PDB file of C-alpha atoms and ligand atoms in Angstrom:
ATOM      1  CA  MET A   1      22.432   6.670   8.432  1.00 58.00           C
ATOM      2  CA  SER A   2      20.145   7.256  11.388  1.00 63.00           C
ATOM      3  CA  ALA A   3      16.895   5.306  11.318  1.00 80.00           C
ATOM      4  CA  THR A   4      15.035   8.135  13.018  1.00 84.00           C
ATOM      5  CA  GLY A   5      14.893  11.918  12.807  1.00 88.00           C
ATOM      6  CA  PRO A   6      14.129  14.110   9.821  1.00 92.00           C
ATOM      7  CA  LEU A   7      14.494  12.616   6.352  1.00 95.00           C
ATOM      8  CA  PRO A   8      17.163  13.922   3.982  1.00 95.00           C
ATOM      9  CA  VAL A   9      15.502  16.724   2.005  1.00 96.00           C
ATOM     10  CA  VAL A  10      15.087  15.887  -1.684  1.00 97.00           C
ATOM     11  CA  PRO A  11      13.294  18.365  -3.972  1.00 97.00           C
ATOM     12  CA  LEU A  12      10.450  17.394  -6.234  1.00 97.00           C
ATOM     13  CA  ALA A  13      11.363  17.865  -9.900  1.00 96.00           C
ATOM     14  CA  PRO A  14       8.843  19.823 -11.968  1.00 92.00           C
ATOM     15  CA  PRO A  15       7.152  18.107 -14.900  1.00 91.00           C
ATOM     16  CA  PRO A  16       9.169  18.265 -18.145  1.00 91.00           C
ATOM     17  CA  ASP A  17       8.594  21.052 -20.695  1.00 86.00           C
ATOM     18  CA  GLY A  18       7.357  18.358 -23.021  1.00 81.00           C
ATOM     19  CA  PRO A  19       6.897  14.741 -21.904  1.00 79.00           C
ATOM     20  CA  LEU A  20       8.625  11.910 -23.685  1.00 83.00           C
ATOM     21  CA  LYS A  21       6.173  10.900 -26.386  1.00 85.00           C
ATOM     22  CA  LEU A  22       6.463   7.145 -26.591  1.00 91.00           C
ATOM     23  CA  ASP A  23       5.617   5.292 -29.778  1.00 91.00           C
ATOM     24  CA  GLN A  24       2.291   3.595 -29.035  1.00 93.00           C
ATOM     25  CA  SER A  25       1.710   2.313 -32.565  1.00 95.00           C
ATOM     26  CA  GLY A  26       2.697  -1.246 -31.569  1.00 93.00           C
ATOM     27  CA  PRO A  27       3.077  -4.105 -31.862  1.00 97.00           C
ATOM     28  CA  TYR A  28       5.520  -3.775 -28.961  1.00 98.00           C
ATOM     29  CA  ALA A  29       5.360  -1.581 -25.865  1.00 97.00           C
ATOM     30  CA  PRO A  30       8.486   0.622 -25.719  1.00 97.00           C
ATOM     31  CA  LEU A  31      11.210  -0.434 -23.300  1.00 97.00           C
ATOM     32  CA  VAL A  32      12.535   2.356 -21.064  1.00 97.00           C
ATOM     33  CA  THR A  33      15.710   2.097 -19.004  1.00 97.00           C
ATOM     34  CA  ARG A  34      16.583   5.785 -18.534  1.00 97.00           C
ATOM     35  CA  ILE A  35      14.504   8.935 -19.027  1.00 96.00           C
ATOM     36  CA  PRO A  36      16.150  11.245 -21.576  1.00 93.00           C
ATOM     37  CA  THR A  37      16.851  14.499 -19.734  1.00 94.00           C
ATOM     38  CA  ASP A  38      19.896  16.680 -19.124  1.00 94.00           C
ATOM     39  CA  LYS A  39      18.584  17.803 -15.731  1.00 96.00           C
ATOM     40  CA  LYS A  40      19.656  16.306 -12.401  1.00 97.00           C
ATOM     41  CA  ILE A  41      16.502  14.255 -11.966  1.00 98.00           C
ATOM     42  CA  VAL A  42      16.106  10.619 -10.921  1.00 98.00           C
ATOM     43  CA  PHE A  43      13.018   8.473 -10.413  1.00 98.00           C
ATOM     44  CA  ILE A  44      12.148   6.278  -7.418  1.00 98.00           C
ATOM     45  CA  THR A  45      10.440   2.950  -8.004  1.00 98.00           C
ATOM     46  CA  MET A  46       9.441   0.311  -5.425  1.00 98.00           C
ATOM     47  CA  ASP A  47       8.663  -3.253  -6.316  1.00 98.00           C
ATOM     48  CA  ASP A  48       6.466  -6.109  -5.109  1.00 98.00           C
ATOM     49  CA  GLY A  49       4.837  -4.910  -1.850  1.00 97.00           C
ATOM     50  CA  THR A  50       5.582  -8.093   0.052  1.00 95.00           C
ATOM     51  CA  THR A  51       6.399  -6.493   3.416  1.00 96.00           C
ATOM     52  CA  GLN A  52       4.035  -3.722   4.455  1.00 97.00           C
ATOM     53  CA  ALA A  53       6.002  -1.624   6.934  1.00 95.00           C
ATOM     54  CA  PRO A  54       3.628   0.862   8.614  1.00 95.00           C
ATOM     55  CA  VAL A  55       6.430   3.467   8.704  1.00 95.00           C
ATOM     56  CA  ALA A  56       6.156   3.901   4.924  1.00 97.00           C
ATOM     57  CA  GLN A  57       3.041   6.000   5.475  1.00 96.00           C
ATOM     58  CA  ASP A  58       5.004   8.520   7.580  1.00 96.00           C
ATOM     59  CA  LEU A  59       8.024   8.471   5.281  1.00 97.00           C
ATOM     60  CA  PHE A  60       5.907   9.211   2.196  1.00 97.00           C
ATOM     61  CA  ARG A  61       4.021  11.948   4.031  1.00 96.00           C
ATOM     62  CA  GLU A  62       7.253  13.612   5.113  1.00 96.00           C
ATOM     63  CA  SER A  63       9.216  13.274   1.865  1.00 97.00           C
ATOM     64  CA  LYS A  64       6.315  14.292  -0.421  1.00 96.00           C
ATOM     65  CA  LEU A  65       8.017  12.501  -3.311  1.00 97.00           C
ATOM     66  CA  PRO A  66       6.223  10.820  -6.217  1.00 96.00           C
ATOM     67  CA  VAL A  67       7.152   7.174  -5.803  1.00 98.00           C
ATOM     68  CA  THR A  68       6.117   4.643  -8.451  1.00 98.00           C
ATOM     69  CA  MET A  69       5.070   1.316  -6.907  1.00 98.00           C
ATOM     70  CA  PHE A  70       5.204  -1.709  -9.196  1.00 98.00           C
ATOM     71  CA  LEU A  71       2.920  -3.986  -7.187  1.00 98.00           C
ATOM     72  CA  ILE A  72       2.123  -7.679  -7.402  1.00 98.00           C
ATOM     73  CA  SER A  73      -1.642  -7.385  -7.780  1.00 98.00           C
ATOM     74  CA  HIS A  74      -2.407 -10.362  -5.475  1.00 98.00           C
ATOM     75  CA  THR A  75      -0.262  -8.701  -2.809  1.00 98.00           C
ATOM     76  CA  ALA A  76      -2.006  -5.346  -3.266  1.00 98.00           C
ATOM     77  CA  ALA A  77      -5.349  -7.139  -2.982  1.00 98.00           C
ATOM     78  CA  SER A  78      -4.262  -8.737   0.301  1.00 98.00           C
ATOM     79  CA  ASN A  79      -3.890  -5.331   2.009  1.00 98.00           C
ATOM     80  CA  PRO A  80      -5.544  -2.630  -0.125  1.00 98.00           C
ATOM     81  CA  LYS A  81      -5.888  -0.247   2.815  1.00 98.00           C
ATOM     82  CA  TYR A  82      -2.126  -0.050   3.233  1.00 98.00           C
ATOM     83  CA  PHE A  83      -1.394   0.669  -0.415  1.00 98.00           C
ATOM     84  CA  LYS A  84      -4.317   3.084  -0.773  1.00 98.00           C
ATOM     85  CA  GLY A  85      -2.794   5.018   2.123  1.00 98.00           C
ATOM     86  CA  LEU A  86       0.465   5.320   0.171  1.00 98.00           C
ATOM     87  CA  VAL A  87      -1.402   6.414  -2.956  1.00 98.00           C
ATOM     88  CA  GLN A  88      -3.061   9.154  -0.902  1.00 97.00           C
ATOM     89  CA  LYS A  89       0.440  10.375  -0.042  1.00 96.00           C
ATOM     90  CA  GLY A  90       1.437  10.731  -3.686  1.00 95.00           C
ATOM     91  CA  ALA A  91       2.567   7.264  -4.756  1.00 97.00           C
ATOM     92  CA  ARG A  92       1.311   5.718  -7.981  1.00 98.00           C
ATOM     93  CA  VAL A  93       0.528   2.040  -8.591  1.00 98.00           C
ATOM     94  CA  GLU A  94       1.759   0.242 -11.703  1.00 98.00           C
ATOM     95  CA  ASP A  95       1.754  -3.348 -12.984  1.00 98.00           C
ATOM     96  CA  HIS A  96       4.205  -6.023 -11.760  1.00 98.00           C
ATOM     97  CA  THR A  97       2.150  -9.168 -12.636  1.00 98.00           C
ATOM     98  CA  VAL A  98      -0.519 -11.000 -10.656  1.00 98.00           C
ATOM     99  CA  THR A  99       1.694 -13.458  -8.761  1.00 96.00           C
ATOM    100  CA  HIS A 100       5.350 -12.587  -9.568  1.00 95.00           C
ATOM    101  CA  PRO A 101       5.995 -16.011 -11.154  1.00 91.00           C
ATOM    102  CA  MET A 102       9.164 -17.667  -9.939  1.00 81.00           C
ATOM    103  CA  MET A 103       9.676 -19.126 -13.390  1.00 78.00           C
ATOM    104  CA  ASN A 104      10.797 -16.323 -15.675  1.00 83.00           C
ATOM    105  CA  LEU A 105       8.089 -14.625 -17.682  1.00 88.00           C
ATOM    106  CA  ASN A 106      10.228 -14.754 -20.812  1.00 87.00           C
ATOM    107  CA  LYS A 107      10.029 -18.550 -20.816  1.00 90.00           C
ATOM    108  CA  ARG A 108       6.229 -18.698 -20.588  1.00 93.00           C
ATOM    109  CA  SER A 109       3.516 -18.806 -23.249  1.00 95.00           C
ATOM    110  CA  ALA A 110       1.766 -15.727 -24.609  1.00 96.00           C
ATOM    111  CA  LEU A 111      -1.439 -16.737 -22.820  1.00 97.00           C
ATOM    112  CA  TYR A 112       0.356 -17.125 -19.508  1.00 96.00           C
ATOM    113  CA  GLN A 113       1.997 -13.716 -19.917  1.00 97.00           C
ATOM    114  CA  LYS A 114      -1.312 -12.152 -20.889  1.00 97.00           C
ATOM    115  CA  ASN A 115      -2.989 -13.535 -17.771  1.00 97.00           C
ATOM    116  CA  GLN A 116      -0.163 -12.146 -15.616  1.00 97.00           C
ATOM    117  CA  ILE A 117       0.083  -8.689 -17.225  1.00 98.00           C
ATOM    118  CA  CYS A 118      -3.513  -7.903 -18.252  1.00 98.00           C
ATOM    119  CA  GLY A 119      -4.766  -9.695 -15.135  1.00 98.00           C
ATOM    120  CA  ALA A 120      -2.688  -7.512 -12.818  1.00 98.00           C
ATOM    121  CA  SER A 121      -3.715  -4.301 -14.601  1.00 98.00           C
ATOM    122  CA  LYS A 122      -7.348  -5.264 -14.250  1.00 98.00           C
ATOM    123  CA  GLN A 123      -7.041  -6.208 -10.587  1.00 98.00           C
ATOM    124  CA  LEU A 124      -5.067  -3.039  -9.735  1.00 98.00           C
ATOM    125  CA  LYS A 125      -7.590  -0.856 -11.546  1.00 98.00           C
ATOM    126  CA  GLY A 126     -10.322  -2.566  -9.550  1.00 98.00           C
ATOM    127  CA  ILE A 127      -8.578  -1.738  -6.263  1.00 98.00           C
ATOM    128  CA  PHE A 128      -7.217   1.746  -6.970  1.00 98.00           C
ATOM    129  CA  GLY A 129      -9.522   2.992  -9.734  1.00 98.00           C
ATOM    130  CA  ILE A 130      -6.609   3.911 -12.007  1.00 96.00           C
ATOM    131  CA  GLN A 131      -5.507   1.957 -15.074  1.00 97.00           C
ATOM    132  CA  PRO A 132      -1.772   1.151 -14.908  1.00 98.00           C
ATOM    133  CA  THR A 133       0.192   2.453 -17.893  1.00 97.00           C
ATOM    134  CA  LEU A 134       3.613   1.103 -16.894  1.00 98.00           C
ATOM    135  CA  PHE A 135       4.793  -2.476 -16.446  1.00 98.00           C
ATOM    136  CA  ARG A 136       7.899  -3.952 -14.886  1.00 98.00           C
ATOM    137  CA  PRO A 137       8.577  -7.648 -15.503  1.00 97.00           C
ATOM    138  CA  PRO A 138       9.679  -9.617 -12.417  1.00 96.00           C
ATOM    139  CA  TYR A 139      13.495  -9.795 -12.252  1.00 94.00           C
ATOM    140  CA  GLY A 140      13.580  -7.519 -15.332  1.00 95.00           C
ATOM    141  CA  LEU A 141      13.230 -10.578 -17.559  1.00 94.00           C
ATOM    142  CA  TYR A 142      11.163 -10.237 -20.723  1.00 95.00           C
ATOM    143  CA  ASN A 143      11.046 -11.258 -24.374  1.00 95.00           C
ATOM    144  CA  GLU A 144       9.348  -9.931 -27.498  1.00 96.00           C
ATOM    145  CA  THR A 145       6.127 -11.643 -26.439  1.00 97.00           C
ATOM    146  CA  THR A 146       6.208  -9.718 -23.146  1.00 97.00           C
ATOM    147  CA  LEU A 147       6.510  -6.393 -24.976  1.00 98.00           C
ATOM    148  CA  LYS A 148       3.696  -7.303 -27.359  1.00 98.00           C
ATOM    149  CA  ILE A 149       1.375  -8.522 -24.608  1.00 97.00           C
ATOM    150  CA  ALA A 150       2.165  -5.428 -22.546  1.00 98.00           C
ATOM    151  CA  HIS A 151       1.133  -3.238 -25.494  1.00 98.00           C
ATOM    152  CA  ASP A 152      -2.063  -5.264 -25.930  1.00 98.00           C
ATOM    153  CA  CYS A 153      -2.825  -4.848 -22.200  1.00 98.00           C
ATOM    154  CA  GLY A 154      -2.699  -1.039 -22.506  1.00 97.00           C
ATOM    155  CA  ILE A 155       0.810  -0.596 -21.129  1.00 97.00           C
ATOM    156  CA  HIS A 156       2.611   2.503 -22.486  1.00 96.00           C
ATOM    157  CA  ALA A 157       6.113   1.519 -21.386  1.00 97.00           C
ATOM    158  CA  VAL A 158       7.975  -1.460 -19.921  1.00 98.00           C
ATOM    159  CA  VAL A 159      10.206   0.100 -17.279  1.00 98.00           C
ATOM    160  CA  MET A 160      13.608  -1.229 -16.236  1.00 98.00           C
ATOM    161  CA  TRP A 161      16.053   0.324 -13.751  1.00 98.00           C
ATOM    162  CA  GLU A 162      19.748   1.091 -13.310  1.00 98.00           C
ATOM    163  CA  GLY A 163      20.279   1.786  -9.613  1.00 97.00           C
ATOM    164  CA  SER A 164      19.132  -0.526  -6.838  1.00 97.00           C
ATOM    165  CA  MET A 165      19.149  -0.658  -3.037  1.00 97.00           C
ATOM    166  CA  ILE A 166      21.164  -3.759  -2.111  1.00 95.00           C
ATOM    167  CA  GLY A 167      22.201  -4.668   1.437  1.00 92.00           C
ATOM    168  CA  GLY A 168      21.623  -1.146   2.740  1.00 94.00           C
ATOM    169  CA  GLY A 169      23.408   0.776  -0.041  1.00 96.00           C
ATOM    170  CA  LEU A 170      22.473   2.257  -3.418  1.00 98.00           C
ATOM    171  CA  PHE A 171      24.340   0.456  -6.190  1.00 98.00           C
ATOM    172  CA  ILE A 172      24.740   0.949  -9.934  1.00 97.00           C
ATOM    173  CA  ASN A 173      26.523  -1.819 -11.840  1.00 91.00           C
ATOM    174  CA  GLN A 174      27.677  -3.462  -8.595  1.00 91.00           C
ATOM    175  CA  HIS A 175      29.332  -0.235  -7.418  1.00 96.00           C
ATOM    176  CA  GLU A 176      27.977   1.936  -4.660  1.00 96.00           C
ATOM    177  CA  VAL A 177      26.843   5.417  -5.690  1.00 96.00           C
ATOM    178  CA  GLY A 178      29.415   8.019  -4.708  1.00 93.00           C
ATOM    179  CA  PRO A 179      31.947  10.427  -6.224  1.00 92.00           C
ATOM    180  CA  ARG A 180      33.462   7.680  -8.392  1.00 93.00           C
ATOM    181  CA  ASN A 181      30.121   6.182  -9.406  1.00 95.00           C
ATOM    182  CA  PRO A 182      27.717   9.096  -9.707  1.00 96.00           C
ATOM    183  CA  LEU A 183      24.021   9.215 -10.467  1.00 98.00           C
ATOM    184  CA  LYS A 184      23.212  10.312 -14.007  1.00 98.00           C
ATOM    185  CA  PRO A 185      20.279  12.412 -15.248  1.00 98.00           C
ATOM    186  CA  GLY A 186      17.148  10.356 -15.861  1.00 97.00           C
ATOM    187  CA  MET A 187      18.215   7.270 -13.928  1.00 98.00           C
ATOM    188  CA  ILE A 188      15.477   5.010 -12.584  1.00 98.00           C
ATOM    189  CA  LEU A 189      16.186   3.688  -9.070  1.00 98.00           C
ATOM    190  CA  LEU A 190      14.695   0.636  -7.402  1.00 98.00           C
ATOM    191  CA  MET A 191      14.032  -0.467  -3.857  1.00 98.00           C
ATOM    192  CA  HIS A 192      11.732  -3.129  -2.442  1.00 97.00           C
ATOM    193  CA  PHE A 193       9.134  -3.295   0.302  1.00 97.00           C
ATOM    194  CA  THR A 194      11.321  -5.139   2.803  1.00 95.00           C
ATOM    195  CA  PRO A 195      11.600  -5.267   6.611  1.00 94.00           C
ATOM    196  CA  HIS A 196      14.390  -2.657   6.171  1.00 94.00           C
ATOM    197  CA  PHE A 197      12.084  -0.192   4.430  1.00 96.00           C
ATOM    198  CA  ASN A 198      12.809   2.700   6.795  1.00 97.00           C
ATOM    199  CA  GLU A 199      16.592   2.367   6.538  1.00 96.00           C
ATOM    200  CA  ASP A 200      16.532   1.757   2.786  1.00 97.00           C
ATOM    201  CA  TYR A 201      14.362   4.777   2.069  1.00 98.00           C
ATOM    202  CA  ARG A 202      16.593   7.012   4.186  1.00 97.00           C
ATOM    203  CA  VAL A 203      19.791   5.787   2.516  1.00 97.00           C
ATOM    204  CA  LEU A 204      18.213   6.196  -0.921  1.00 98.00           C
ATOM    205  CA  LEU A 205      17.112   9.778  -0.216  1.00 98.00           C
ATOM    206  CA  ALA A 206      20.476  10.611   1.344  1.00 97.00           C
ATOM    207  CA  ALA A 207      22.304   9.413  -1.789  1.00 97.00           C
ATOM    208  CA  ILE A 208      19.998  11.467  -4.022  1.00 98.00           C
ATOM    209  CA  ALA A 209      20.276  14.562  -1.807  1.00 97.00           C
ATOM    210  CA  LYS A 210      24.069  14.319  -1.569  1.00 96.00           C
ATOM    211  CA  SER A 211      24.300  14.146  -5.361  1.00 96.00           C
ATOM    212  CA  GLY A 212      22.196  17.307  -5.712  1.00 97.00           C
ATOM    213  CA  TYR A 213      19.390  15.537  -7.569  1.00 98.00           C
ATOM    214  CA  SER A 214      15.636  15.963  -7.422  1.00 98.00           C
ATOM    215  CA  VAL A 215      12.978  13.283  -7.937  1.00 98.00           C
ATOM    216  CA  GLY A 216      10.498  13.308 -10.808  1.00 97.00           C
ATOM    217  CA  ARG A 217       7.149  11.635 -11.303  1.00 96.00           C
ATOM    218  CA  LEU A 218       7.658   8.844 -13.823  1.00 96.00           C
ATOM    219  CA  THR A 219       4.263   9.236 -15.474  1.00 94.00           C
ATOM    220  CA  ASP A 220       4.922  12.980 -16.021  1.00 93.00           C
ATOM    221  CA  TYR A 221       7.859  11.988 -18.198  1.00 93.00           C
ATOM    222  CA  LEU A 222       6.424   8.885 -19.914  1.00 90.00           C
ATOM    223  CA  GLN A 223       3.271   9.371 -21.930  1.00 77.00           C
TER     224      GLN A 223
HETATM  225 ZN1   ZN B 301       9.566  -8.004  -8.303  1.00 66.71          ZN
END
């Protein structure tokens, strides 16, 4: 994959006929791993925000795709201009805790989890002016307390993923996406803000384009 030149062209998926109505009655926020759809649509998510490659601005402008960024709120607060620029190009900011605790969230107290989840939502709303409605626990590790606290913090869905950019390739269940390991409708894909952002984004879009998929806006499908 070339690191320069035009991006692989990936169409934007239209909003669904009717969005997935999640059960918000509590006490737990619903857990979502795949969006129920029979259409060839996948969803792009990006986690953390640790490395802020300037090229992301150009890549988002060119691709015009609705990326969901699960940001560490302290990291977003350290460079709000950068992330606001990405939001202006169509990305949306969601909750990924205040500090991305190294010790797993699912082993911490309810109060600790509340400070991490509600605290990040509050800080992100302060920066971007939009209340997050989705949460992704660091490392995908959660327990019942996490789901309950997420609900209490105003989170509509705790979002996992199936496909992930690893070492320059898109992988599902340790196998690279290709004819023998295809994408499936509704899959949620993950990449990170790393020094290889440009290459990763290009490989991700190429895999989606080659599979004949389009990319949907997660919040259009989760309400
Ligand atoms: Zn993370």
